[in-house]
Short mmCIF file of C-alpha atoms in Angstrom, two decimals:
data_model
loop_
_atom_site.label_atom_id
_atom_site.label_comp_id
_atom_site.label_asym_id
_atom_site.label_seq_id
_atom_site.Cartn_x
_atom_site.Cartn_y
_atom_site.Cartn_z
CA ILE A 1 -60.20 142.20 110.93
CA ASN A 2 -57.14 140.88 112.75
CA PRO A 3 -55.65 138.22 110.39
CA ALA A 4 -53.41 136.75 113.12
CA ALA A 5 -56.31 136.25 115.51
CA LEU A 6 -58.45 134.82 112.71
CA ALA A 7 -55.72 132.32 111.76
CA LYS A 8 -55.62 131.05 115.35
CA ALA A 9 -59.36 130.58 115.42
CA LEU A 10 -59.63 128.66 112.16
CA PRO A 11 -58.90 124.87 112.08
CA LYS A 12 -55.57 123.74 110.66
CA TYR A 13 -55.56 122.99 106.96
CA SER A 14 -55.52 119.21 106.49
CA GLY A 15 -55.64 118.91 102.72
CA SER A 16 -52.88 117.48 100.51
CA LYS A 17 -49.82 119.54 99.77
CA ARG A 18 -48.24 119.83 96.35
CA LEU A 19 -44.94 117.98 96.14
CA ALA A 20 -41.89 119.91 95.18
CA GLU A 21 -41.03 119.14 91.56
CA ALA A 22 -37.60 117.70 92.43
CA ARG A 23 -39.09 115.39 95.04
CA LYS A 24 -41.87 114.28 92.70
CA LEU A 25 -39.38 113.34 89.99
CA ARG A 26 -37.22 111.48 92.54
CA ILE A 27 -40.15 109.40 93.79
CA GLU A 28 -41.38 108.62 90.28
CA ALA A 29 -37.91 107.50 89.20
CA ALA A 30 -37.59 105.23 92.24
CA ARG A 31 -41.04 103.75 91.61
CA GLY A 32 -40.24 103.10 87.95
CA ALA A 33 -36.98 101.31 88.78
CA LEU A 34 -38.65 99.06 91.36
CA GLU A 35 -41.64 98.22 89.17
CA GLY A 36 -39.34 97.40 86.25
CA TRP A 37 -37.27 95.03 88.37
CA LEU A 38 -40.35 93.25 89.75
CA ARG A 39 -41.82 92.96 86.25
CA ASP A 40 -38.68 91.27 84.91
CA LEU A 41 -38.02 89.14 87.98
CA ASP A 42 -39.66 85.96 86.63
CA ARG A 43 -37.53 86.10 83.47
CA ALA A 44 -34.25 86.87 85.22
CA ASP A 45 -31.36 84.40 85.03
CA GLU A 46 -30.39 82.70 88.29
CA VAL A 47 -26.90 81.77 87.11
CA VAL A 48 -24.52 83.11 84.49
CA LEU A 49 -22.19 80.29 83.44
CA VAL A 50 -18.97 81.39 81.74
CA HIS A 51 -16.91 78.55 80.27
CA GLY A 52 -13.67 78.37 78.38
CA GLY A 53 -13.94 74.86 77.00
CA PRO A 54 -16.46 72.08 76.29
CA LEU A 55 -19.19 71.73 78.89
CA PRO A 56 -19.69 68.42 80.75
CA ALA A 57 -22.31 66.17 79.16
CA GLY A 58 -25.70 66.15 80.86
CA LEU A 59 -25.22 69.50 82.61
CA ASP A 60 -28.62 70.98 83.61
CA LEU A 61 -28.62 74.62 82.46
CA ASP A 62 -32.19 75.56 83.36
CA ARG A 63 -32.46 79.27 84.35
CA ALA A 64 -28.84 79.81 83.35
CA LYS A 65 -27.30 82.11 80.79
CA VAL A 66 -24.31 80.43 79.12
CA VAL A 67 -21.38 82.46 77.78
CA SER A 68 -18.41 80.90 75.99
CA HIS A 69 -15.07 82.72 75.82
CA PRO A 70 -11.40 81.57 75.75
CA ASP A 71 -10.54 83.90 78.65
CA ALA A 72 -13.56 82.96 80.75
CA LEU A 73 -11.91 84.16 83.97
CA GLY A 74 -11.14 87.63 82.66
CA LEU A 75 -14.61 87.99 81.12
CA ALA A 76 -16.34 87.02 84.38
CA ILE A 77 -15.23 90.26 86.08
CA GLY A 78 -16.87 92.37 83.38
CA ILE A 79 -20.03 90.25 83.43
CA PHE A 80 -20.40 90.67 87.18
CA ASP A 81 -19.82 94.43 86.96
CA GLY A 82 -22.50 94.68 84.26
CA ILE A 83 -25.04 92.74 86.35
CA ALA A 84 -24.19 94.74 89.45
CA SER A 85 -24.53 98.09 87.65
CA GLU A 86 -28.10 97.22 86.68
CA MET A 87 -28.91 96.27 90.27
CA VAL A 88 -27.36 99.53 91.53
CA GLU A 89 -30.29 101.47 90.06
CA VAL A 90 -32.80 99.17 91.77
CA LEU A 91 -31.15 99.30 95.19
CA ARG A 92 -30.59 103.04 94.91
CA ALA A 93 -34.36 103.30 94.37
CA VAL A 94 -34.95 101.18 97.49
CA ARG A 95 -32.91 103.60 99.57
CA VAL A 96 -34.68 106.61 98.12
CA ALA A 97 -38.09 105.02 98.79
CA ARG A 98 -37.23 104.27 102.41
CA LEU A 99 -36.02 107.79 103.05
CA GLU A 100 -39.08 109.32 101.40
CA VAL A 101 -41.49 107.11 103.36
CA GLU A 102 -39.82 108.26 106.57
CA GLY A 103 -39.73 111.85 105.36
CA ALA A 104 -35.99 111.84 105.99
CA TYR A 105 -34.59 112.60 102.54
CA GLU A 106 -32.26 115.59 102.64
CA PRO A 107 -30.95 116.48 99.16
CA GLU A 108 -27.82 118.20 100.43
CA LEU A 109 -26.91 115.06 102.39
CA HIS A 110 -28.25 112.16 100.33
CA ASP A 111 -27.86 113.30 96.71
CA GLU A 112 -24.08 112.97 96.67
CA MET A 113 -24.11 109.78 98.74
CA LEU A 114 -26.53 108.04 96.37
CA GLU A 115 -24.62 109.31 93.34
CA ARG A 116 -21.51 107.48 94.61
CA PHE A 117 -23.48 104.35 95.53
CA ASP A 118 -22.19 101.15 93.83
CA TRP A 119 -22.17 97.37 94.41
CA ARG A 120 -19.52 97.62 97.14
CA ALA A 121 -22.16 99.27 99.33
CA PHE A 122 -24.61 96.36 98.91
CA THR A 123 -25.54 94.47 102.04
CA GLY A 124 -24.98 90.72 102.16
CA ASP A 125 -28.67 90.04 101.45
CA GLU A 126 -28.58 92.45 98.52
CA LEU A 127 -25.55 90.75 96.97
CA LEU A 128 -27.43 87.46 97.12
CA LEU A 129 -30.12 89.00 94.89
CA LEU A 130 -27.66 89.07 92.00
CA PRO A 131 -27.46 86.12 89.61
CA ARG A 132 -24.44 84.02 90.55
CA VAL A 133 -21.56 84.19 88.12
CA VAL A 134 -19.90 80.76 87.84
CA VAL A 135 -16.80 80.11 85.75
CA LEU A 136 -15.73 76.77 84.27
CA PRO A 137 -12.30 77.59 82.80
CA ASP A 138 -10.20 75.32 80.61
CA ALA A 139 -7.89 73.56 83.09
CA ARG A 140 -5.12 73.33 80.49
CA ARG A 141 -5.19 77.10 79.97
CA LEU A 142 -4.57 77.58 83.69
CA ARG A 143 -1.07 76.15 83.24
CA GLY A 144 -0.15 79.25 81.23
CA GLU A 145 -1.64 82.67 80.63
CA GLY A 146 -4.91 81.71 82.32
CA LEU A 147 -3.17 81.71 85.70
CA ALA A 148 -2.81 85.52 85.56
CA SER A 149 -6.54 85.86 84.85
CA LEU A 150 -7.36 83.63 87.83
CA SER A 151 -5.17 85.74 90.10
CA ALA A 152 -6.82 88.94 88.85
CA LEU A 153 -10.29 87.53 89.54
CA LEU A 154 -9.41 86.37 93.05
CA ARG A 155 -7.98 89.81 93.84
CA ALA A 156 -10.91 91.71 92.33
CA GLY A 157 -13.19 91.04 95.29
CA ARG A 158 -16.22 90.09 93.19
CA PRO A 159 -18.29 87.17 94.54
CA VAL A 160 -17.58 85.05 91.47
CA GLU A 161 -17.30 81.27 91.79
CA VAL A 162 -14.68 79.35 89.82
CA VAL A 163 -14.92 75.55 89.48
CA VAL A 164 -11.95 73.70 87.98
CA PRO A 165 -12.28 69.94 87.39
CA ILE A 166 -8.71 68.70 87.26
CA ALA A 167 -7.00 65.34 86.84
CA LEU A 168 -3.47 64.08 87.29
CA GLY A 169 -3.23 63.79 83.52
CA ASP A 170 -3.81 67.54 83.15
CA ALA A 171 -0.15 67.99 84.04
CA GLY A 172 0.69 66.56 80.61
CA ALA A 173 1.99 63.25 79.37
CA SER A 174 5.42 63.76 80.91
CA LEU A 175 6.66 63.69 84.49
CA GLU A 176 9.56 66.00 83.72
CA GLY A 177 7.76 69.12 84.98
CA THR A 178 5.52 69.95 87.91
CA GLN A 179 1.89 70.92 87.92
CA ALA A 180 0.78 74.27 89.35
CA GLU A 181 -1.17 73.49 92.52
CA LEU A 182 -4.11 75.83 92.00
CA GLY A 183 -5.58 75.35 95.47
CA TYR A 184 -2.35 76.29 97.23
CA LEU A 185 -1.73 79.24 94.91
CA ALA A 186 -5.25 80.56 95.49
CA MET A 187 -4.76 80.44 99.26
CA ALA A 188 -1.92 82.92 98.86
CA HIS A 189 -4.53 85.54 97.93
CA ARG A 190 -5.80 85.19 101.52
CA GLU A 191 -9.22 86.80 100.99
CA ALA A 192 -10.66 84.20 98.60
CA LEU A 193 -12.54 81.08 99.68
CA VAL A 194 -10.68 78.02 98.39
CA LEU A 195 -12.08 74.50 98.25
CA GLN A 196 -10.13 71.48 97.09
CA SER A 197 -12.13 68.29 96.93
CA SER A 198 -12.77 65.18 94.86
CA VAL A 199 -15.69 63.43 93.21
CA ALA A 200 -14.63 60.48 95.37
CA ARG A 201 -15.65 62.48 98.46
CA VAL A 202 -19.18 63.51 97.51
CA GLU A 203 -20.20 64.76 100.96
CA HIS A 204 -17.10 66.91 101.35
CA LEU A 205 -17.57 68.28 97.83
CA SER A 206 -21.28 69.08 98.22
CA GLU A 207 -20.76 70.79 101.58
CA GLY A 208 -17.93 72.86 100.12
CA ILE A 209 -19.94 73.92 97.06
CA ALA A 210 -22.83 74.93 99.34
CA ARG A 211 -20.38 76.99 101.40
CA MET A 212 -19.19 78.72 98.23
CA ALA A 213 -22.80 79.50 97.23
CA ARG A 214 -23.35 81.26 100.56
CA SER A 215 -20.08 83.16 100.40
CA LEU A 216 -19.85 86.79 99.29
CA ARG A 217 -16.17 86.43 98.42
CA PRO A 218 -14.37 85.24 95.30
CA SER A 219 -14.36 81.44 95.45
CA LEU A 220 -12.35 78.69 93.80
CA ALA A 221 -13.15 74.99 93.82
CA VAL A 222 -10.51 72.59 92.53
CA VAL A 223 -12.25 69.25 92.03
CA GLY A 224 -10.39 66.02 91.40
CA SER A 225 -12.36 64.57 88.50
CA PRO A 226 -10.26 62.23 86.34
CA THR A 227 -11.11 61.78 82.70
CA PHE A 228 -11.71 58.28 81.38
CA ASP A 229 -10.73 57.49 77.82
CA GLY A 230 -11.01 53.73 77.96
CA GLY A 231 -7.27 53.28 78.37
CA THR A 232 -7.53 51.67 81.77
CA ALA A 233 -9.56 48.85 83.22
CA SER A 234 -10.26 50.91 86.35
CA SER A 235 -13.43 52.94 86.70
CA PRO A 236 -13.13 56.76 86.89
CA LEU A 237 -14.52 56.73 90.43
CA PHE A 238 -11.84 54.25 91.54
CA VAL A 239 -9.16 56.41 89.90
CA ALA A 240 -10.55 59.46 91.73
CA ALA A 241 -10.45 57.57 95.03
CA VAL A 242 -6.82 56.53 94.45
CA ASP A 243 -5.85 60.10 93.50
CA HIS A 244 -7.39 61.36 96.72
CA ALA A 245 -5.84 58.71 98.97
CA ALA A 246 -2.42 59.14 97.31
CA ARG A 247 -2.39 62.88 98.20
CA VAL A 248 -2.77 63.95 94.56
CA THR A 249 -6.05 65.72 95.38
CA PRO A 250 -6.14 66.15 99.17
CA CYS A 251 -9.30 67.66 100.60
CA PHE A 252 -9.16 71.03 102.32
CA CYS A 253 -11.15 74.23 102.66
CA TYR A 254 -9.73 77.69 103.30
CA ASP A 255 -12.43 80.12 104.43
CA PRO A 256 -11.40 83.67 105.46
CA GLU A 257 -14.72 84.07 107.28
CA ALA A 258 -13.82 81.27 109.71
CA GLY A 259 -11.32 83.31 111.74
CA THR A 260 -8.25 85.50 111.73
CA SER A 261 -5.53 82.83 111.81
CA LEU A 262 -4.52 80.16 109.33
CA ALA A 263 -5.35 77.48 111.90
CA THR A 264 -8.99 78.62 112.09
CA ARG A 265 -9.38 79.35 108.37
CA LEU A 266 -7.98 76.06 107.06
CA THR A 267 -9.67 72.70 107.58
CA LEU A 268 -8.18 69.38 106.43
CA ALA A 269 -11.14 67.12 107.11
CA ASP A 270 -11.88 63.94 105.13
CA ASN A 271 -8.33 62.90 104.28
CA PRO A 272 -7.30 59.29 105.00
CA GLN A 273 -4.76 58.85 107.81
CA PRO A 274 -3.48 62.46 107.84
CA GLU A 275 -0.90 61.54 110.49
CA ARG A 276 0.97 59.37 107.96
CA ILE A 277 3.02 60.46 104.96
CA TRP A 278 1.26 57.82 102.84
CA PRO A 279 -1.94 56.07 103.98
CA GLU A 280 -1.87 52.31 104.45
CA LEU A 281 -4.87 50.70 102.86
CA SER A 282 -6.27 47.23 102.23
CA ILE A 283 -7.74 46.96 98.75
CA PRO A 284 -9.74 43.94 97.52
CA CYS A 285 -8.51 42.65 94.18
CA VAL A 286 -8.40 39.60 91.92
CA ASP A 287 -5.14 37.80 91.06
CA ALA A 288 -4.12 36.40 87.68
CA ALA A 289 -5.92 33.12 88.45
CA GLY A 290 -9.17 34.96 89.20
CA ALA A 291 -9.01 34.37 92.95
CA GLU A 292 -10.10 37.16 95.26
CA GLN A 293 -7.26 38.68 97.26
CA THR A 294 -6.64 41.62 99.58
CA LEU A 295 -3.71 43.86 98.73
CA THR A 296 -2.32 45.74 101.74
CA GLY A 297 0.30 48.44 101.51
CA GLU A 298 1.02 52.16 101.39
CA LEU A 299 -0.62 54.10 98.60
CA THR A 300 1.79 56.61 97.04
CA PHE A 301 1.75 59.15 94.23
CA ALA A 302 3.24 56.50 91.92
CA HIS A 303 0.17 54.27 92.38
CA ALA A 304 -2.05 57.13 91.23
CA ALA A 305 0.23 57.93 88.29
CA ALA A 306 0.19 54.26 87.19
CA LEU A 307 -3.59 54.50 86.66
CA GLU A 308 -3.30 57.57 84.43
CA PRO A 309 -3.25 56.54 80.73
CA THR A 310 -1.09 59.51 79.69
CA LEU A 311 1.62 58.46 82.16
CA ARG A 312 1.55 54.72 81.44
CA GLU A 313 4.78 54.82 79.41
CA HIS A 314 6.74 55.61 82.58
CA PHE A 315 5.90 52.24 84.16
CA ARG A 316 6.88 48.63 83.51
CA THR A 317 5.02 45.58 84.74
CA ILE A 318 7.27 43.05 86.48
CA PRO A 319 5.94 39.51 85.96
CA ARG A 320 5.53 37.39 89.07
CA GLU A 321 8.36 35.04 88.05
CA ALA A 322 10.74 38.01 88.11
CA TRP A 323 9.90 39.00 91.69
CA ASN A 324 12.72 38.64 94.22
CA ASP A 325 13.64 39.53 97.79
CA GLU A 326 15.66 42.60 96.72
CA GLN A 327 12.55 44.36 95.52
CA VAL A 328 10.70 46.53 98.07
CA GLU A 329 7.41 48.38 98.12
CA LEU A 330 7.70 52.00 97.03
CA GLY A 331 6.47 53.34 100.38
CA SER A 332 9.21 51.45 102.23
CA TYR A 333 11.78 52.61 99.69
CA LEU A 334 10.80 56.28 100.13
CA ALA A 335 10.87 55.92 103.92
CA ALA A 336 14.38 54.46 103.71
CA MET A 337 15.48 57.34 101.50
CA GLU A 338 14.17 59.80 104.08
CA SER A 339 15.96 58.12 106.97
CA GLY A 340 19.28 57.98 105.09
CA PRO A 341 21.89 55.17 104.99
#
């Protein structure tokens, strides 16, 4: 018998082949990771909310995990890394499964590559599978040691969203110092998405928050949202509108994905009369006799400060009988100071 000739005459063997033990274990591990993720998918959190102070009343926290910590910003980095490390195993399994289906897995090539695989190698769609980590820090803490934690988070590259409701009164009850402008400071990090908006500009705010939700970069939203303690007759929404018009909370969005230059990355839409130093507005009001009037003039920072209860001690009301021709509107006074004698 000629075995070689016999082998040529017989049909090719078409039965199943035994998998190599290493390959079998690799496929089973990938299958287990994927099945475990799918099994837990319905119970997974959609948002992890990390806050450093009291939460706003009426906040809907359905499908959210809430974590409270004084250094909410610093903790958020660790929370994201923990979530991402769990997803690494799932997405590593996806890559193994694809290679095995195609019969393209080469241990000497892919073993080391998959061992080094981490969240930085996720695609954009894969990053969006992770629960979003949102931070609501204590705005007062950001005036001190919290500022370093914010800087660290913005430089860390994690797609964590920070939302800071802030009011003019957060600067303190004194006008002796200056308030750290968080939006401008965050822009200096260059690679973070920065939104500054106001509850008085709902459309601008909602569009900016939606842009943050789609972003895969660290994001900061500074939202003008004045507190109301009953110390003023004005509604919070009116105070927010005055703050915005008086340049206390100007609207802008800095998006590094929009281009390579500052001009393309920064948009200043939805600010009243941006060509003027102070906008000139006509505001309906009621005089002391109850008659409806229209007050026209330039709206300045001082007008916004006058509505803030914590700054009320810095102002004095001049009765109408004490008005005289030597008094001028603040906008005109500031313009005269700029032009010189």
